[in-house]
XYZ file of C-alpha atoms in Angstrom:
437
model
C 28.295 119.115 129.835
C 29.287 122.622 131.241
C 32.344 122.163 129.116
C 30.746 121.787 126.124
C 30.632 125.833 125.337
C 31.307 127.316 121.791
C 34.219 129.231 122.834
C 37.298 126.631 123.349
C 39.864 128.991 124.543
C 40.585 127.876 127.980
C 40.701 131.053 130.016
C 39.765 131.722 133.520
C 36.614 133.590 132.339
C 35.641 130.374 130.614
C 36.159 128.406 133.758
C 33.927 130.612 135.781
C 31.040 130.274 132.834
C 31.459 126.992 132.927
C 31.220 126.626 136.690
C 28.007 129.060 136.864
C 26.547 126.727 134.130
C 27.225 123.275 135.832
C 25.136 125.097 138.766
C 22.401 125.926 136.964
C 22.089 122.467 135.281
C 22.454 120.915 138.537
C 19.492 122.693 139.955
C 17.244 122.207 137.117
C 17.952 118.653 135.683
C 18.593 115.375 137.495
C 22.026 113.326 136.837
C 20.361 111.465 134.698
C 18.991 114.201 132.430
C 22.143 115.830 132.392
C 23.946 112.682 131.560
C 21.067 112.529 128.388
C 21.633 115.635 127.188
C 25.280 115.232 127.205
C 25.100 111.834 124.954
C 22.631 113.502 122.727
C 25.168 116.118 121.934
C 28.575 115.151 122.356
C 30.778 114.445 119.364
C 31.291 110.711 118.503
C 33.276 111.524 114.861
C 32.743 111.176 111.479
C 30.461 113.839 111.649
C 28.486 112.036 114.409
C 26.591 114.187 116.892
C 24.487 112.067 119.405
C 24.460 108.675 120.440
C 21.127 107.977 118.423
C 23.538 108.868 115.449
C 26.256 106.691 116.335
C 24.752 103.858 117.118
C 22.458 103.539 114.315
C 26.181 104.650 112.175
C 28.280 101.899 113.761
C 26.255 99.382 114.355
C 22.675 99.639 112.833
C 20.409 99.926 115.930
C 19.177 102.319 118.246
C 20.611 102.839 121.497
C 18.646 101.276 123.344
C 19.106 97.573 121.363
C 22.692 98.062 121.571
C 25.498 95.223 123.517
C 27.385 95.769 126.665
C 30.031 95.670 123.990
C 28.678 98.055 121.550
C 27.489 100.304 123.623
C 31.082 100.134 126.249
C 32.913 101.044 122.501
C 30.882 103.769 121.553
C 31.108 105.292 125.256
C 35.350 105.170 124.270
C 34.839 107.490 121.368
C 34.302 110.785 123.093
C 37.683 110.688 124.243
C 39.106 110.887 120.858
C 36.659 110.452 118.530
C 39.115 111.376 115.378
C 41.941 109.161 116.598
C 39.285 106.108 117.396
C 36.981 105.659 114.553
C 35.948 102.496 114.277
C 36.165 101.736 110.668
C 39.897 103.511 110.984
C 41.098 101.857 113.939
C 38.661 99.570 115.703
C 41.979 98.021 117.842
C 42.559 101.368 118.850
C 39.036 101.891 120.266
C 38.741 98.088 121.684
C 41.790 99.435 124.015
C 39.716 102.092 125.114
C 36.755 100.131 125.434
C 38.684 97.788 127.864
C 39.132 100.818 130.074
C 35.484 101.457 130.279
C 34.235 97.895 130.392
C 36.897 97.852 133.925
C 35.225 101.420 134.885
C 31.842 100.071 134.673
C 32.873 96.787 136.606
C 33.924 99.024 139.085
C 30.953 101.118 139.530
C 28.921 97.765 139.464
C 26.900 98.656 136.629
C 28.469 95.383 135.795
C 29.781 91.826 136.797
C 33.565 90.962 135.794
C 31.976 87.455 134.127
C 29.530 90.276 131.862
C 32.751 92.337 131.462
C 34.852 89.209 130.144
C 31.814 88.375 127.937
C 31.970 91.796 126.361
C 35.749 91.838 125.604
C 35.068 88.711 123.915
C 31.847 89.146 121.656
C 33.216 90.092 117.844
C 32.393 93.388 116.968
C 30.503 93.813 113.283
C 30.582 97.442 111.936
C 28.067 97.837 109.853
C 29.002 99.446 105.441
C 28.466 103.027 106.153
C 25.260 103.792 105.032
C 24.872 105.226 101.351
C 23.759 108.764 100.866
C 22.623 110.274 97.906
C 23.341 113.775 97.328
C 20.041 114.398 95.236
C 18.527 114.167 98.157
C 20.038 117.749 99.076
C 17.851 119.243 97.352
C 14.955 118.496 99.550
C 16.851 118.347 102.552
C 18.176 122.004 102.221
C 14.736 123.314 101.536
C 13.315 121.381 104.666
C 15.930 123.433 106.832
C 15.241 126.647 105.825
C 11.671 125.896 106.640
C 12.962 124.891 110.302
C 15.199 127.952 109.972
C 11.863 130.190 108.917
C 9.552 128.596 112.310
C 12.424 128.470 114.811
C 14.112 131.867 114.513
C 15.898 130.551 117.158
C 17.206 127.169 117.123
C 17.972 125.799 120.827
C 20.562 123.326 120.318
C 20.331 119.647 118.045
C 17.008 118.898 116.877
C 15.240 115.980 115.543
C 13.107 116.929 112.430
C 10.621 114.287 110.544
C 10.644 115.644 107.182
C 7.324 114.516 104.538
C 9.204 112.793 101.912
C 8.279 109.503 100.646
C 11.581 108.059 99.614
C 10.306 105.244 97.328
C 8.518 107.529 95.478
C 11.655 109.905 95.862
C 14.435 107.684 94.859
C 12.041 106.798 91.503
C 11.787 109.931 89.913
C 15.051 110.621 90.465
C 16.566 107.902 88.598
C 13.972 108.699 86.226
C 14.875 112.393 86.022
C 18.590 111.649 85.517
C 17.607 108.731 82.902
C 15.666 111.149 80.480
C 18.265 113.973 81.088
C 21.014 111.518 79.895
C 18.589 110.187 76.792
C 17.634 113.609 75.890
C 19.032 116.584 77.468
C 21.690 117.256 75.128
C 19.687 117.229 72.135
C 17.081 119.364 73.727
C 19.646 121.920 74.272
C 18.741 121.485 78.524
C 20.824 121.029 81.247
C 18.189 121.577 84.211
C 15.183 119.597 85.427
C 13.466 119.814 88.357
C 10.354 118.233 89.663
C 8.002 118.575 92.724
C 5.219 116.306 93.752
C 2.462 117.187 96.453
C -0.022 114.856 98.127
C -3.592 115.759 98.174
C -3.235 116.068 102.068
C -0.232 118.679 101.446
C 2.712 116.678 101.844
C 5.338 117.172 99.326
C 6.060 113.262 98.427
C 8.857 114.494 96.069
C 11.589 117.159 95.532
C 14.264 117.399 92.901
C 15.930 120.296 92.453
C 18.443 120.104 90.022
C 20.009 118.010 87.994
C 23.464 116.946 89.960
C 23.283 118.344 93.806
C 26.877 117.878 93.818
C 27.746 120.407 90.891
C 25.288 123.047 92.120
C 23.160 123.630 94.968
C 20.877 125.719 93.670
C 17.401 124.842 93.949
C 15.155 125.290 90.795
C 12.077 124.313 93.060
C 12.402 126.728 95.814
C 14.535 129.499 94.448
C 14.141 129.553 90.323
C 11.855 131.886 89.533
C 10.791 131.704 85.401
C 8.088 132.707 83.031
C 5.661 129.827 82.751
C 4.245 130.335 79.461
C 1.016 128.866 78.607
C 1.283 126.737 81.962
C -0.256 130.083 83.370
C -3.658 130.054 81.279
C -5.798 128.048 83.294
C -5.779 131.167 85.885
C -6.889 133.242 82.736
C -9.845 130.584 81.908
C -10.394 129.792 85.746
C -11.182 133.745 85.949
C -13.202 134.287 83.038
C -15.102 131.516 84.261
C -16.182 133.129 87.718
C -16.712 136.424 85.195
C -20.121 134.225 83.550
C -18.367 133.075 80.694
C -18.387 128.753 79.817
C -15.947 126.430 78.591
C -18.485 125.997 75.172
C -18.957 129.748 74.391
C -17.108 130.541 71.112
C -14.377 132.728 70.653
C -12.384 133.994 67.277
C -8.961 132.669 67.067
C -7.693 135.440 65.098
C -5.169 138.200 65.128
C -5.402 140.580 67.928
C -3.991 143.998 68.679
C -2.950 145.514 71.859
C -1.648 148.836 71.666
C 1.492 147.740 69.472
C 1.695 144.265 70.848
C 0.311 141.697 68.365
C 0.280 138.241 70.036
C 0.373 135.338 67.952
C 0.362 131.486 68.134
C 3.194 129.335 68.718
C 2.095 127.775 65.177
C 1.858 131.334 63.518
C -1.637 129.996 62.351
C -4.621 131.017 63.286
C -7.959 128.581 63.344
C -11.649 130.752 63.881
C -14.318 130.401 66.084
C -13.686 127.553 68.762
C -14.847 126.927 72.253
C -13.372 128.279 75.400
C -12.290 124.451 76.202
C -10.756 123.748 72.520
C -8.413 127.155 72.926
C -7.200 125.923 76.372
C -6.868 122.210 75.211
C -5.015 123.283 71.957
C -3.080 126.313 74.316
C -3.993 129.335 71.408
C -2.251 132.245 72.673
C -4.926 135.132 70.807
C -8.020 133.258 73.200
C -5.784 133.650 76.067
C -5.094 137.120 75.596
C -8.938 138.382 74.629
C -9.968 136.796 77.676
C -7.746 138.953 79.670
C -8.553 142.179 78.514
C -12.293 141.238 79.240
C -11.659 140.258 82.721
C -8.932 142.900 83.483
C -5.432 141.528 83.876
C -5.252 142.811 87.636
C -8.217 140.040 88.002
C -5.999 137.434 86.144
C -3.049 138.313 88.773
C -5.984 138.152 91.958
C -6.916 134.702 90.737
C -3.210 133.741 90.333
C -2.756 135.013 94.152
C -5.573 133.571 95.682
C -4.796 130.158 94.220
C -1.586 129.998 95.900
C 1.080 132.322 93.288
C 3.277 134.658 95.914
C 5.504 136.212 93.266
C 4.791 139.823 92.435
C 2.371 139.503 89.370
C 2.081 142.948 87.490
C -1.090 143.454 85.660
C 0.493 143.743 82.084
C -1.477 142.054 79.332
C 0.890 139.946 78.827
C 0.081 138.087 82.230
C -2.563 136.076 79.433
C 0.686 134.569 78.394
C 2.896 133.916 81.175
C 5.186 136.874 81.038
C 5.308 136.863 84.610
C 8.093 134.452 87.032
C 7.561 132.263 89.475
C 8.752 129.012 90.475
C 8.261 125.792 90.091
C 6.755 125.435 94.316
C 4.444 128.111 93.738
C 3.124 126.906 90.192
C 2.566 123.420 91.566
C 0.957 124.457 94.453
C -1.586 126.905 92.559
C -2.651 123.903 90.171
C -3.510 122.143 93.804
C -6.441 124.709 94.295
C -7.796 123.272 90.774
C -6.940 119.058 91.735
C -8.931 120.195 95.386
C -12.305 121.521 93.703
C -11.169 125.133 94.953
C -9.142 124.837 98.266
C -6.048 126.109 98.084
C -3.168 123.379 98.638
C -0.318 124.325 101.137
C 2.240 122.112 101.078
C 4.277 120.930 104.244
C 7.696 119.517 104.143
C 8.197 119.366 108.343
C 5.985 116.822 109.868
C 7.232 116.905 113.207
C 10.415 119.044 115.320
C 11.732 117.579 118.373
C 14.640 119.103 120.436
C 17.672 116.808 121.843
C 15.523 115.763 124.990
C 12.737 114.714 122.896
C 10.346 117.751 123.881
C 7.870 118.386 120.731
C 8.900 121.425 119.119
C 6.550 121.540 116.529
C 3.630 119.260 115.525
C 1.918 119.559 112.127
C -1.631 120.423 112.714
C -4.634 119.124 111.308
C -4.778 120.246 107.676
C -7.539 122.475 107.293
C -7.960 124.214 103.871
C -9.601 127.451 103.000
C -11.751 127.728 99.879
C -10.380 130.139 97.342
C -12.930 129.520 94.735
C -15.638 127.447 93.840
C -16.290 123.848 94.034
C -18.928 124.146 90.483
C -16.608 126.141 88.579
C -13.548 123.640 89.821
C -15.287 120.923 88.252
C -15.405 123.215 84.937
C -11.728 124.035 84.602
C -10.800 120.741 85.403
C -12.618 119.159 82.761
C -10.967 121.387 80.323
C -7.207 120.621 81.971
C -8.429 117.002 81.440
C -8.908 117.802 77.728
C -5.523 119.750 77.338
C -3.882 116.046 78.672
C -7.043 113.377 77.056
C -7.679 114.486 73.647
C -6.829 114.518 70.462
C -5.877 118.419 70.077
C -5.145 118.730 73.028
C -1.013 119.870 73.888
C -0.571 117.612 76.986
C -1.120 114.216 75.210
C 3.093 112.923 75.986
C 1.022 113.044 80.372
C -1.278 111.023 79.328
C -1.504 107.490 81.743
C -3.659 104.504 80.817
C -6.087 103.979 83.489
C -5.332 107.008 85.201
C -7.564 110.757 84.800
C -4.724 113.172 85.080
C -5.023 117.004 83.935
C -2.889 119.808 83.048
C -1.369 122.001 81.470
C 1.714 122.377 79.534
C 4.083 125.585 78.424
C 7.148 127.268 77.296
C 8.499 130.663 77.974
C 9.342 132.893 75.101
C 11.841 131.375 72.765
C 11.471 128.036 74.212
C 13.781 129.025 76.753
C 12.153 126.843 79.607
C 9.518 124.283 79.149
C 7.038 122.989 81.857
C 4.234 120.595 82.501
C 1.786 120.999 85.679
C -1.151 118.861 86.456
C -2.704 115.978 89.219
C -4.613 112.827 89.008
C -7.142 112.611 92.405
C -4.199 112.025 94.996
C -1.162 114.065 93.588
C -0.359 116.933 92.197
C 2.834 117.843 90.294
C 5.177 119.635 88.302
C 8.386 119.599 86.285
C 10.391 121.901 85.307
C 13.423 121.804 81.609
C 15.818 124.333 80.673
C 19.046 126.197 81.589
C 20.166 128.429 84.719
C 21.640 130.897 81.795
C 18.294 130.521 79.914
């Protein structure tokens, strides 16, 4: 195990480190640990690091359910774990394993007869087991979050990550589906989706449309303007400043300074309710509402529900002028789907080093209330409005038998289009457009 440093030159400073470290081993961990930690680490090929990952590789099965056989031909790979790969040259590696099988004879961890038996049981190698690369996406996100609560990472580690991979595998077959119906004719070559659990756990992570072509993750790292998917933290402030979803506002042309907002429909329709200018998503509402609450407010709401971009309080901020991604976003709607406790998701369950010695344990989710419960119940009847009703822009998230709310939106010249919202147990977003806008 001693052996096993990162520096492979073999020079007589390298022996004497290796010595010093054999020492120290000895004195702290039994043969048997040391003889653990060595076949959780040691290099079995194919990219193998462990036994756990081997066996379960070659064969299946944990370790611990593996043959006299099995187990005798995985022990042979460490020798030359290239040159004996099983599914290159299993008669290769049944040589070695002959050797060991006589080794272990002669140690008496084993009878000749149970020997014999061994050389003679058929070895099945399992069809390597099918990865897909979508799954990158979540997978490279969960490290960095390992990366971000172990500064320093001591040596292999076994990490439980949140993903529900039914639920996973789904929407991405779906995702790629409607990309191949529609994305060309709706001028998109992105989509990206997250979906987070009541409890916190993100059930679902897509970044991208083809891992393989680009890493980049428009969950985690895309930040974009989220157009009118950012009102509800307009209406959810007004609301805390004493106004209701049924007073009336004008839906008519407005003047800022030199900026003139308008509609996406270049129309403008008169006196409606708070809740009819959210469901229908009229820009001029939006706006007014912002100047009477302050647009610093606005970005304090926005912050408090769970935003960590910089938001600048520009008037604009009514309309989504400011970026931030898709995590963010979906987690902010979570404060809404919670009655005012502000979501934070968890991708790392559980962190366990190569000796099996708890790392890190999620804790007991505990969630602090960012806003409240009564007016919670207010905006969320609205969002249920933008998705239920007749005028309302959501309608194509509608879901027989299910009460889902949200909010939909587009950046300026429909250069990215979005859809946010949650039934009782999940919350989620998605996430059209282009890297190049």
């Amino acid at each position: 195990m001693a052996a096993r440093l990162p520096n492979s030159r073999q020079t007589v400073k390298r022996k004497a480190q290796e010595v010093k470290l054999a020492r120290e081993l000895e004195k702290q961990l039994s043969k048997k640990e040391i003889l653990t930690l060595y076949l959780n680490r040691v290099y079995f090929g194919a990219g193998l690091y462990g036994i756990d990952a081997a066996a379960r590789y070659y064969f299946g099965k944990e370790p611990a359910k593996l043959t006299v056989a099995e187990a005798a031909l995985l022990a042979a790979l460490p020798k030359a774990p290239s040159k004996l790969n099983l599914r290159e040259n299993l008669a290769g590696a049944k040589e070695r394993q002959d050797y060991v099988l006589s080794q272990m004879v002669e140690m008496s961890f084993i009878t000749q007869a149970e020997a014999d038996k061994a050389k003679a049981q058929e070895i099945v190698i399992i069809d390597p087991p099918t990865y897909d690369p979508q799954l990158g996406y979540a997978l490279d996100a969960a490290s960095e979050r390992v990366k971000a609560m172990l500064p320093r990472i001591p040596g292999d580690l076994v990490v439980t990550v949140s993903l529900d991979m039914d639920l996973q595998e789904k929407i991405q077959k779906q995702l790629a589906d409607r990309m191949a119906k529609d994305g060309t004719s709706a001028g998109a070559s992105q989509i990206s989706a997250l979906l987070i659990e009541k409890t916190g756990r993100v059930a679902v992570l897509v970044g991208g449309t083809d891992y393989t072509t680009s890493e980049f993750n428009r969950v985690t790292q895309s930040v974009r303007q989220p157009g009118s998917s950012f009102k509800p933290f307009v209406y959810a402030t007004a609301l805390e400043d004493g106004y209701s979803p049924y007073d009336v506002f004008d839906d008519a042309p407005i003047a800022i300074d030199k900026w003139k907002p308008e509609n996406y429909t270049g129309n403008f329709l008169g006196p409606m309710t708070m809740s009819e200018a959210l469901a229908r998503s009229i820009n001029t509402v939006a706006v007014e509402l912002t100047q009477l609450s302050g647009p610093a407010r606005v970005a304090d709401t926005a912050r408090r529900f769970g935003i960590t971009s910089k938001m600048e309080p520009y008037p604009s901020i009514a309309l989504g002028s400011q970026e931030v991604s898709l995590w963010e976003l979906t987690r902010a709607f979570g404060t809404f789907q919670s009655g005012g406790l502000r979501l934070d998701p968890w991708l790392i369950e559980r962190i366990e080093d190569s000796r099996g010695n708890v790392l890190y344990q999620r804790p007991e989710y505990d969630r602090d209330r960012v806003y409240s419960e009564e007016l919670a119940r207010e905006m969320n009847g609205m969002l249920y409005r933008v998705v239920n009703s007749d005028i309302g822009t959501g309608g194509r998230a509608r879901i027989s038998n299910w009460a889902v709310a949200g909010k939909t939106g587009t950046s300026q010249d429909w250069r990215d289009a979005w859809f946010v919202g949650f039934s009782a147990a999940y919350v989620g977003g998605v996430w059209v457009g282009n890297d190049d806008e």
